[in-house]
Short mmCIF file of C-alpha atoms in Angstrom, two decimals:
data_model
loop_
_atom_site.label_atom_id
_atom_site.label_comp_id
_atom_site.label_asym_id
_atom_site.label_seq_id
_atom_site.Cartn_x
_atom_site.Cartn_y
_atom_site.Cartn_z
CA UNK A 1 140.71 150.40 27.03
CA UNK A 2 138.79 152.31 29.62
CA UNK A 3 140.20 156.23 30.36
CA UNK A 4 140.05 157.07 34.20
CA UNK A 5 136.67 158.98 32.97
CA UNK A 6 134.87 155.27 32.79
CA UNK A 7 136.50 153.84 35.99
CA UNK A 8 135.04 157.34 38.27
CA UNK A 9 131.52 156.60 36.51
CA UNK A 10 131.61 152.79 37.09
CA UNK A 11 133.02 154.16 40.53
CA UNK A 12 129.86 156.64 41.57
CA UNK A 13 127.30 154.30 38.99
CA UNK A 14 128.39 151.37 41.53
CA UNK A 15 127.68 153.58 44.51
CA UNK A 16 124.46 155.25 44.27
CA UNK A 17 123.18 150.94 43.14
CA UNK A 18 124.41 150.71 47.19
CA UNK A 19 122.87 153.28 48.49
CA UNK A 20 119.81 152.76 47.23
CA UNK A 21 119.95 148.85 48.39
CA UNK A 22 120.06 149.94 51.27
CA UNK A 23 117.89 153.05 51.84
CA UNK A 24 114.88 150.08 49.53
CA UNK A 25 116.01 147.13 53.17
CA UNK A 26 115.64 150.16 55.32
CA UNK A 27 112.53 151.43 53.58
CA UNK A 28 111.56 147.94 52.91
CA UNK A 29 111.83 146.72 57.10
CA UNK A 30 110.26 150.17 58.29
CA UNK A 31 106.93 149.77 56.37
CA UNK A 32 107.47 145.99 57.16
CA UNK A 33 107.46 146.90 61.74
CA UNK A 34 104.89 149.47 60.57
CA UNK A 35 102.65 146.42 59.03
CA UNK A 36 103.28 144.15 61.83
CA UNK A 37 101.85 146.71 64.00
CA UNK A 38 98.96 148.14 62.21
CA UNK A 39 98.06 144.61 61.93
CA UNK A 40 98.40 143.63 66.07
CA UNK A 41 96.10 147.38 66.52
CA UNK A 42 93.65 146.02 64.27
CA UNK A 43 94.21 142.34 66.01
CA UNK A 44 93.86 143.75 69.48
CA UNK A 45 90.69 145.48 68.50
CA UNK A 46 88.75 142.05 66.45
CA UNK A 47 89.75 140.57 69.01
CA UNK A 48 87.63 143.15 72.17
CA UNK A 49 85.12 142.98 69.30
CA UNK A 50 85.01 139.32 69.80
CA UNK A 51 85.27 138.65 73.08
CA UNK A 52 82.75 141.44 73.48
CA UNK A 53 79.70 140.15 71.20
CA UNK A 54 80.59 136.46 72.85
CA UNK A 55 79.73 138.38 75.78
CA UNK A 56 76.95 139.55 75.17
CA UNK A 57 75.58 136.33 73.90
CA UNK A 58 76.02 134.22 76.47
CA UNK A 59 74.84 137.03 78.62
CA UNK A 60 71.68 136.99 76.54
CA UNK A 61 71.41 133.62 76.75
CA UNK A 62 72.22 133.74 80.28
CA UNK A 63 69.04 136.16 80.94
CA UNK A 64 66.91 133.64 78.78
CA UNK A 65 67.07 130.07 80.89
CA UNK A 66 66.99 132.40 83.42
CA UNK A 67 63.29 134.14 82.33
CA UNK A 68 62.23 131.22 81.93
CA UNK A 69 63.38 128.95 85.69
CA UNK A 70 60.88 131.85 86.60
CA UNK A 71 58.69 131.49 83.98
CA UNK A 72 58.30 127.49 85.16
CA UNK A 73 57.96 128.83 87.76
CA UNK A 74 55.11 131.78 87.58
CA UNK A 75 52.79 129.05 85.98
CA UNK A 76 52.80 127.17 88.24
CA UNK A 77 52.11 128.71 91.11
CA UNK A 78 49.10 130.37 88.79
CA UNK A 79 48.26 127.23 88.82
CA UNK A 80 47.21 126.92 92.84
CA UNK A 81 46.57 131.23 92.80
CA UNK A 82 43.81 130.95 90.30
CA UNK A 83 42.62 127.54 91.95
CA UNK A 84 39.70 127.99 93.89
CA UNK A 85 40.14 125.29 96.61
CA UNK A 86 42.76 126.51 97.69
CA UNK A 87 41.33 130.32 98.09
CA UNK A 88 39.19 129.56 99.97
CA UNK A 89 40.87 127.90 102.93
CA UNK A 90 40.95 129.37 105.47
CA UNK A 91 42.40 128.02 109.64
CA UNK A 92 40.58 130.67 110.95
CA UNK A 93 37.53 129.62 110.52
CA UNK A 94 36.18 128.27 113.61
CA UNK A 95 32.61 127.34 112.51
CA UNK A 96 34.18 123.87 111.15
CA UNK A 97 34.58 120.24 113.80
CA UNK A 98 39.28 120.20 114.26
CA UNK A 99 38.06 117.40 111.84
CA UNK A 100 36.94 118.57 109.16
CA UNK A 101 39.86 121.19 109.40
CA UNK A 102 42.14 118.83 109.73
CA UNK A 103 40.94 116.62 106.71
CA UNK A 104 40.78 119.55 104.83
CA UNK A 105 44.54 120.20 105.48
CA UNK A 106 45.62 116.99 104.21
CA UNK A 107 44.27 116.98 101.11
CA UNK A 108 45.44 120.09 100.40
CA UNK A 109 49.04 119.53 101.66
CA UNK A 110 48.32 116.38 99.06
CA UNK A 111 47.64 118.62 95.80
CA UNK A 112 50.49 120.95 97.33
CA UNK A 113 53.71 117.87 97.42
CA UNK A 114 52.00 116.61 93.84
CA UNK A 115 52.01 120.14 91.54
CA UNK A 116 56.63 120.60 93.86
CA UNK A 117 57.78 117.25 91.80
CA UNK A 118 57.16 119.48 88.84
CA UNK A 119 60.41 120.73 90.17
CA UNK A 120 63.63 120.40 93.24
CA UNK A 121 60.93 123.31 95.36
CA UNK A 122 62.95 123.06 99.62
CA UNK A 123 59.46 125.33 99.99
CA UNK A 124 56.33 124.50 98.18
CA UNK A 125 53.39 126.05 100.04
CA UNK A 126 50.97 128.19 101.45
CA UNK A 127 50.90 130.66 104.55
CA UNK A 128 47.81 131.95 106.20
CA UNK A 129 47.60 135.52 107.93
CA UNK A 130 48.14 133.82 111.39
CA UNK A 131 51.19 131.84 110.31
CA UNK A 132 49.43 128.66 109.89
CA UNK A 133 50.40 126.43 106.83
CA UNK A 134 49.97 123.42 103.80
CA UNK A 135 51.71 122.21 101.51
CA UNK A 136 56.53 122.18 102.45
CA UNK A 137 57.27 125.03 104.63
CA UNK A 138 60.69 123.38 106.37
CA UNK A 139 62.49 123.87 109.69
CA UNK A 140 64.85 126.16 107.60
CA UNK A 141 62.37 129.24 106.20
CA UNK A 142 60.28 129.13 109.87
CA UNK A 143 63.60 129.71 111.83
CA UNK A 144 64.90 132.08 108.82
CA UNK A 145 61.38 134.30 108.66
CA UNK A 146 61.60 134.26 113.17
CA UNK A 147 58.26 132.38 112.76
CA UNK A 148 55.79 135.27 111.02
CA UNK A 149 56.39 134.25 107.70
CA UNK A 150 53.06 135.64 106.21
CA UNK A 151 54.05 139.44 108.15
CA UNK A 152 57.70 139.86 106.35
CA UNK A 153 56.84 138.13 103.10
CA UNK A 154 53.99 140.02 102.58
CA UNK A 155 55.83 143.50 104.40
CA UNK A 156 58.38 142.50 101.22
CA UNK A 157 54.95 142.50 98.52
CA UNK A 158 54.09 145.12 99.34
CA UNK A 159 51.30 145.81 96.56
CA UNK A 160 52.82 142.77 94.19
CA UNK A 161 51.12 140.00 93.44
CA UNK A 162 54.23 138.02 92.36
CA UNK A 163 57.90 138.64 94.09
CA UNK A 164 61.30 136.70 93.43
CA UNK A 165 63.66 137.68 96.54
CA UNK A 166 66.67 135.89 98.34
CA UNK A 167 68.57 137.86 101.56
CA UNK A 168 66.36 136.94 104.15
CA UNK A 169 67.98 136.28 107.66
CA UNK A 170 71.73 136.92 105.11
CA UNK A 171 70.72 133.93 103.65
CA UNK A 172 71.48 134.33 99.36
CA UNK A 173 71.43 130.43 99.35
CA UNK A 174 67.43 129.95 98.64
CA UNK A 175 65.71 131.74 96.46
CA UNK A 176 62.32 132.75 97.54
CA UNK A 177 58.99 133.29 95.55
CA UNK A 178 55.37 134.32 96.77
CA UNK A 179 52.19 134.87 95.02
CA UNK A 180 49.14 136.71 96.66
CA UNK A 181 46.51 134.64 96.47
CA UNK A 182 43.96 137.04 98.08
CA UNK A 183 43.89 139.23 101.29
CA UNK A 184 45.21 136.29 104.50
CA UNK A 185 47.00 133.53 101.87
CA UNK A 186 49.90 133.51 100.18
CA UNK A 187 51.70 130.91 99.05
CA UNK A 188 55.75 130.72 98.68
CA UNK A 189 58.20 128.21 97.31
CA UNK A 190 61.54 128.86 97.74
CA UNK A 191 64.92 126.77 96.06
CA UNK A 192 68.03 125.93 95.99
CA UNK A 193 70.72 128.93 94.11
CA UNK A 194 72.52 125.63 93.42
CA UNK A 195 69.41 124.83 91.67
CA UNK A 196 71.19 127.64 88.84
CA UNK A 197 73.46 124.88 87.83
CA UNK A 198 71.03 124.10 85.80
CA UNK A 199 70.03 127.40 83.77
CA UNK A 200 73.69 128.93 83.74
CA UNK A 201 76.59 128.00 80.66
CA UNK A 202 78.93 126.64 82.50
CA UNK A 203 82.47 128.82 82.48
CA UNK A 204 85.10 125.45 81.96
CA UNK A 205 86.22 126.76 78.31
CA UNK A 206 85.66 129.93 79.30
CA UNK A 207 87.21 130.53 82.44
CA UNK A 208 88.43 133.83 82.25
CA UNK A 209 84.56 134.21 81.52
CA UNK A 210 81.77 134.73 85.19
CA UNK A 211 78.42 134.67 84.67
CA UNK A 212 76.48 136.12 87.56
CA UNK A 213 73.44 136.34 88.97
CA UNK A 214 72.92 139.59 90.86
CA UNK A 215 69.74 141.79 93.38
CA UNK A 216 68.98 144.95 93.64
CA UNK A 217 72.00 145.72 96.21
CA UNK A 218 74.43 144.22 93.70
CA UNK A 219 74.71 140.92 95.77
CA UNK A 220 75.66 137.75 94.16
CA UNK A 221 72.59 135.10 93.67
CA UNK A 222 74.70 132.58 91.87
CA UNK A 223 78.35 132.54 89.50
CA UNK A 224 79.36 129.82 87.26
CA UNK A 225 82.21 130.59 87.55
CA UNK A 226 83.31 128.48 91.89
CA UNK A 227 84.63 131.82 92.70
CA UNK A 228 82.40 134.96 93.80
CA UNK A 229 81.12 134.08 97.24
CA UNK A 230 76.92 133.51 97.09
CA UNK A 231 75.68 137.34 99.44
CA UNK A 232 78.69 139.28 98.83
CA UNK A 233 78.49 142.43 97.25
CA UNK A 234 79.93 143.52 93.49
CA UNK A 235 83.30 144.53 93.34
CA UNK A 236 83.48 148.92 92.84
CA UNK A 237 84.40 148.01 89.42
CA UNK A 238 81.80 146.12 88.38
CA UNK A 239 79.32 148.08 91.10
CA UNK A 240 80.22 150.89 88.36
CA UNK A 241 78.97 148.63 85.82
CA UNK A 242 75.10 148.20 87.03
CA UNK A 243 75.03 151.90 88.00
CA UNK A 244 76.02 152.63 84.24
CA UNK A 245 72.77 150.44 83.29
CA UNK A 246 72.40 147.19 80.32
CA UNK A 247 74.83 146.59 77.60
CA UNK A 248 77.74 145.50 77.21
CA UNK A 249 80.69 148.52 78.67
CA UNK A 250 84.83 147.51 78.32
CA UNK A 251 85.90 149.12 81.60
CA UNK A 252 89.81 150.42 81.38
CA UNK A 253 90.65 147.61 78.19
CA UNK A 254 91.18 144.99 81.06
CA UNK A 255 87.45 144.19 81.39
CA UNK A 256 84.10 143.64 78.80
CA UNK A 257 80.98 143.36 80.86
CA UNK A 258 77.38 142.77 79.93
CA UNK A 259 74.55 143.80 81.43
CA UNK A 260 70.44 142.56 81.01
CA UNK A 261 67.74 142.89 83.48
CA UNK A 262 65.46 140.14 85.28
CA UNK A 263 62.12 140.23 86.73
CA UNK A 264 61.78 142.35 89.87
CA UNK A 265 65.83 144.00 89.68
CA UNK A 266 67.41 141.73 89.05
CA UNK A 267 70.58 141.05 87.35
CA UNK A 268 72.04 138.48 85.21
CA UNK A 269 75.63 139.75 85.06
CA UNK A 270 78.65 138.56 82.13
CA UNK A 271 81.98 139.35 82.52
CA UNK A 272 84.69 138.61 80.67
CA UNK A 273 88.67 139.36 81.63
CA UNK A 274 90.58 140.65 79.41
CA UNK A 275 94.14 141.24 81.13
CA UNK A 276 96.03 138.90 79.92
CA UNK A 277 95.21 140.24 76.30
CA UNK A 278 96.06 143.22 77.21
CA UNK A 279 98.86 142.61 78.59
CA UNK A 280 100.05 140.52 75.22
CA UNK A 281 99.04 143.25 73.17
CA UNK A 282 101.29 145.64 75.18
CA UNK A 283 103.56 143.57 75.17
CA UNK A 284 103.72 143.19 71.29
CA UNK A 285 103.39 147.21 70.72
CA UNK A 286 106.62 147.93 72.85
CA UNK A 287 108.51 144.67 71.79
CA UNK A 288 107.42 146.57 68.16
CA UNK A 289 108.54 149.63 69.19
CA UNK A 290 112.34 147.97 70.84
CA UNK A 291 113.05 146.68 67.21
CA UNK A 292 112.13 149.68 65.72
CA UNK A 293 114.70 151.50 67.68
CA UNK A 294 117.77 149.26 68.36
CA UNK A 295 116.86 148.67 64.27
CA UNK A 296 117.61 152.44 63.52
CA UNK A 297 120.84 152.83 66.05
CA UNK A 298 122.39 150.05 64.26
CA UNK A 299 121.21 151.50 60.24
CA UNK A 300 122.50 154.96 61.37
CA UNK A 301 125.81 153.69 62.59
CA UNK A 302 126.79 151.14 60.30
CA UNK A 303 124.38 152.68 57.27
CA UNK A 304 124.05 148.30 56.28
CA UNK A 305 121.35 146.89 56.82
CA UNK A 306 120.38 144.21 58.34
CA UNK A 307 117.35 143.74 59.00
CA UNK A 308 116.54 140.07 57.70
CA UNK A 309 116.84 139.05 61.64
CA UNK A 310 114.38 142.22 62.36
CA UNK A 311 111.51 140.99 61.10
CA UNK A 312 108.32 139.52 62.84
CA UNK A 313 107.78 136.28 63.40
CA UNK A 314 104.82 135.97 65.02
CA UNK A 315 101.89 136.89 63.03
CA UNK A 316 98.49 138.56 64.82
CA UNK A 317 96.62 135.77 67.33
CA UNK A 318 92.81 137.10 66.28
CA UNK A 319 90.21 136.57 68.94
CA UNK A 320 88.06 133.42 68.83
CA UNK A 321 84.97 133.09 67.76
CA UNK A 322 81.84 132.34 69.88
CA UNK A 323 79.61 129.65 69.58
CA UNK A 324 76.37 131.31 70.03
CA UNK A 325 75.04 133.76 67.30
CA UNK A 326 74.98 137.42 68.58
CA UNK A 327 71.73 138.49 67.20
CA UNK A 328 69.34 135.50 68.20
CA UNK A 329 71.04 133.79 71.17
CA UNK A 330 71.27 130.65 68.89
CA UNK A 331 73.93 128.34 67.91
CA UNK A 332 76.20 129.07 65.33
CA UNK A 333 76.46 126.98 62.26
CA UNK A 334 79.13 125.02 62.55
CA UNK A 335 78.67 125.10 66.17
CA UNK A 336 74.81 123.02 64.96
CA UNK A 337 76.34 120.55 62.82
CA UNK A 338 78.75 119.57 65.25
CA UNK A 339 75.97 119.03 68.64
CA UNK A 340 73.91 117.03 65.60
CA UNK A 341 76.34 114.36 64.28
CA UNK A 342 77.54 113.89 68.09
CA UNK A 343 73.96 112.84 68.82
CA UNK A 344 73.24 111.20 66.50
CA UNK A 345 76.49 109.70 66.78
CA UNK A 346 75.68 109.04 70.40
CA UNK A 347 71.97 108.75 70.92
CA UNK A 348 70.96 105.13 72.08
CA UNK A 349 69.32 102.72 69.25
CA UNK A 350 65.99 103.09 68.35
CA UNK A 351 65.61 107.21 68.51
CA UNK A 352 63.37 109.52 66.79
CA UNK A 353 64.55 112.67 66.56
CA UNK A 354 63.14 115.76 63.62
CA UNK A 355 65.87 117.19 62.15
CA UNK A 356 63.36 120.40 60.81
CA UNK A 357 64.50 123.36 58.92
CA UNK A 358 62.42 126.87 59.41
CA UNK A 359 63.31 129.80 56.91
CA UNK A 360 61.79 133.39 56.72
CA UNK A 361 60.76 133.57 53.18
CA UNK A 362 59.64 137.10 52.36
CA UNK A 363 62.58 138.52 54.42
CA UNK A 364 64.03 139.80 51.32
CA UNK A 365 60.58 142.27 50.85
CA UNK A 366 61.44 142.85 54.50
CA UNK A 367 64.83 143.64 53.74
CA UNK A 368 63.44 145.65 51.25
CA UNK A 369 60.32 147.87 53.14
CA UNK A 370 62.18 148.51 56.59
CA UNK A 371 65.77 147.57 56.49
CA UNK A 372 68.67 145.08 58.04
CA UNK A 373 67.77 146.70 61.16
CA UNK A 374 64.14 144.97 60.84
CA UNK A 375 65.09 141.82 58.87
CA UNK A 376 67.28 141.44 62.33
CA UNK A 377 64.09 142.09 64.39
CA UNK A 378 62.65 138.95 62.37
CA UNK A 379 65.10 136.62 62.58
CA UNK A 380 65.10 137.34 66.40
CA UNK A 381 61.49 137.05 66.82
CA UNK A 382 61.13 133.16 65.06
CA UNK A 383 64.84 132.36 67.21
CA UNK A 384 62.46 133.41 70.16
CA UNK A 385 60.01 131.09 69.17
CA UNK A 386 61.58 127.84 68.28
CA UNK A 387 63.64 128.29 72.07
CA UNK A 388 60.46 128.50 73.35
CA UNK A 389 59.59 125.19 71.50
CA UNK A 390 62.51 122.77 71.95
CA UNK A 391 63.87 120.87 74.87
CA UNK A 392 66.18 119.63 77.14
CA UNK A 393 68.47 118.65 74.72
CA UNK A 394 67.01 119.70 71.47
CA UNK A 395 70.03 121.37 69.43
CA UNK A 396 68.72 124.69 68.17
CA UNK A 397 70.78 126.98 65.59
CA UNK A 398 71.01 129.49 62.73
CA UNK A 399 72.48 128.65 59.76
CA UNK A 400 72.35 131.25 57.77
CA UNK A 401 70.75 134.72 57.14
CA UNK A 402 67.25 133.50 57.93
CA UNK A 403 67.07 130.28 58.22
CA UNK A 404 67.53 127.92 61.05
CA UNK A 405 67.80 124.68 62.36
CA UNK A 406 66.33 122.58 65.46
CA UNK A 407 67.08 119.06 65.93
CA UNK A 408 64.23 117.32 68.28
CA UNK A 409 63.92 114.58 70.19
CA UNK A 410 61.06 112.49 70.51
CA UNK A 411 62.15 109.09 70.93
CA UNK A 412 59.43 106.22 72.20
CA UNK A 413 59.69 102.86 72.02
CA UNK A 414 57.31 102.21 69.81
CA UNK A 415 58.18 103.92 67.04
CA UNK A 416 54.68 104.23 65.82
CA UNK A 417 53.44 107.31 68.21
CA UNK A 418 57.72 108.27 67.97
CA UNK A 419 56.44 109.43 64.28
CA UNK A 420 53.55 110.67 65.51
CA UNK A 421 54.47 112.82 68.16
CA UNK A 422 56.69 114.35 65.32
CA UNK A 423 54.50 114.84 62.61
CA UNK A 424 52.84 116.98 65.98
CA UNK A 425 55.26 118.46 66.96
CA UNK A 426 55.88 119.66 63.29
CA UNK A 427 51.99 120.61 62.61
CA UNK A 428 52.51 122.51 65.92
CA UNK A 429 55.83 124.83 65.41
CA UNK A 430 54.28 125.86 61.97
CA UNK A 431 50.71 126.96 63.75
CA UNK A 432 52.97 129.11 65.63
CA UNK A 433 54.77 130.38 62.60
CA UNK A 434 51.92 131.46 60.82
CA UNK A 435 51.03 133.55 63.90
CA UNK A 436 55.20 135.33 64.87
CA UNK A 437 54.91 138.41 63.43
CA UNK A 438 56.65 142.24 63.25
CA UNK A 439 56.10 144.58 65.70
CA UNK A 440 54.52 148.21 64.96
CA UNK A 441 51.99 146.51 63.20
CA UNK A 442 55.07 146.20 59.99
CA UNK A 443 52.80 142.57 59.60
CA UNK A 444 53.72 139.22 59.21
CA UNK A 445 56.53 136.69 58.77
CA UNK A 446 56.50 134.06 56.17
CA UNK A 447 57.62 130.45 57.59
CA UNK A 448 57.81 127.61 55.71
CA UNK A 449 58.78 124.81 58.14
CA UNK A 450 59.99 120.71 57.13
CA UNK A 451 61.59 118.61 58.51
CA UNK A 452 63.33 114.68 57.63
CA UNK A 453 63.91 112.06 60.37
CA UNK A 454 66.51 110.03 61.91
CA UNK A 455 66.62 106.99 61.07
CA UNK A 456 64.18 106.53 59.41
CA UNK A 457 64.61 109.39 56.38
CA UNK A 458 68.65 109.04 56.75
CA UNK A 459 71.60 108.03 59.30
CA UNK A 460 73.53 110.81 57.00
CA UNK A 461 73.37 114.13 58.15
CA UNK A 462 74.12 115.05 55.71
CA UNK A 463 71.63 113.14 53.34
CA UNK A 464 69.64 114.47 56.31
CA UNK A 465 70.26 117.79 55.99
CA UNK A 466 69.39 117.18 52.23
CA UNK A 467 66.30 116.38 53.03
CA UNK A 468 64.50 118.50 55.02
CA UNK A 469 65.76 120.93 53.05
CA UNK A 470 63.96 119.59 49.81
CA UNK A 471 61.19 119.24 52.59
CA UNK A 472 61.62 122.63 52.99
CA UNK A 473 61.11 124.43 49.54
CA UNK A 474 57.78 122.43 49.14
CA UNK A 475 56.42 123.70 52.22
CA UNK A 476 57.64 127.47 50.80
CA UNK A 477 55.88 126.47 47.57
CA UNK A 478 52.36 125.06 49.17
CA UNK A 479 49.78 127.64 48.96
CA UNK A 480 48.07 126.38 51.65
CA UNK A 481 52.03 126.95 54.22
CA UNK A 482 51.62 123.46 55.28
CA UNK A 483 54.69 122.50 56.93
CA UNK A 484 56.27 118.76 54.91
CA UNK A 485 57.68 115.97 56.48
CA UNK A 486 59.84 114.28 54.75
CA UNK A 487 60.11 110.73 53.81
CA UNK A 488 61.91 107.97 50.96
CA UNK A 489 58.41 108.09 49.30
CA UNK A 490 58.05 111.57 49.23
CA UNK A 491 55.10 111.69 50.92
CA UNK A 492 54.06 114.68 51.98
CA UNK A 493 52.36 115.85 55.39
CA UNK A 494 49.91 118.57 54.99
CA UNK A 495 49.69 121.31 57.85
CA UNK A 496 46.15 123.56 59.06
#
């Protein structure tokens, strides 16, 4: 039979167990709340970092596209500026007959109009110092410059050989390019700013992201959000971003901005509105604080564990990942794979498309000698060559470190010619990659190029990729740095 001392001891043990249970539940709840708060904080930081990377990658790609757009116009202008037939044109020469002058102007005009078909140009012509012109100069441009095109453009150019400008007569919907042929002649062309619709990525999938092209005064030349007004100045916040120079900046946790320079002091600006994201995490933090205070009061008042109903229910939401690689500006592996498979499913019957794999074979040697930063530089160098050689509609991405993919369409109704075009294209690409080298005389970037052909090699993505990989391995181990196109007979195609 138990005595009173036994019952007293039993009661003390029972109370002690209850106390331990209450304390454990309280500590566990507080620990869970702290873990949840830390996870939310990490999630918020991670979301901002990922959005900043996305913003930077989108802006870099837009900047590259604008540069390519400008280069196309500049290359076309060089054909004219370097042609002696245009340089000899002199409307002030009185020694020629009127018929000879008219005949010369007609010939020059026909040539200029023919060249203007290389792009959707509004103006495309030559203006002389006496305000005479040949080619295609619209009445709208004449009105904008008050029939003093040569004088005003010459003043704008100053000592520059070429010049991009806009905002004449407060008209920012026309973007002009001018190139000086000689002291008396200036080549001038223009496009409507809506031509940049083909240059900038659409913002439909990222409603909070806006990419703009602005001049050195901070006036908007183009914006892809459909809300910004062309010709208006940037607001005060974005103007401060512009004063801060290029790079990625976060302002008061509500806006992320990436800025890259273009030619002639123009800049490409991409902004991400983080207001909704910030509000989400502020609300989450306040919820955590409120729950903690309420539960602390409840525990103090009733001295019982009542935390089960207050456990956090919503896990942290991490930021989305960009579809472009932040280092190279190319598509990421997953997006590249999905894009290639979509193109394989939707391309026309009889298509001929090259699946090209490019690998940097001396990447580890570069890493060993120069470090990770130069490895990233090597990837960017190769990416630049791939971007320069891809056509509109081609898919270019990076699968993993040092490995790139290019899905290049060479469709032709003549299949023999189409396959020949693939061979020539792969050879040309391999030749250019052989010349790829690091900055500061650090040496060449050695690349292996292998390819398979859809649908001749295979019409299955995995098989197509596997065969391109095999071809790339053969190219890597070849003694003459040749590229290899894989076929079912495993025939190698040498490239000099």
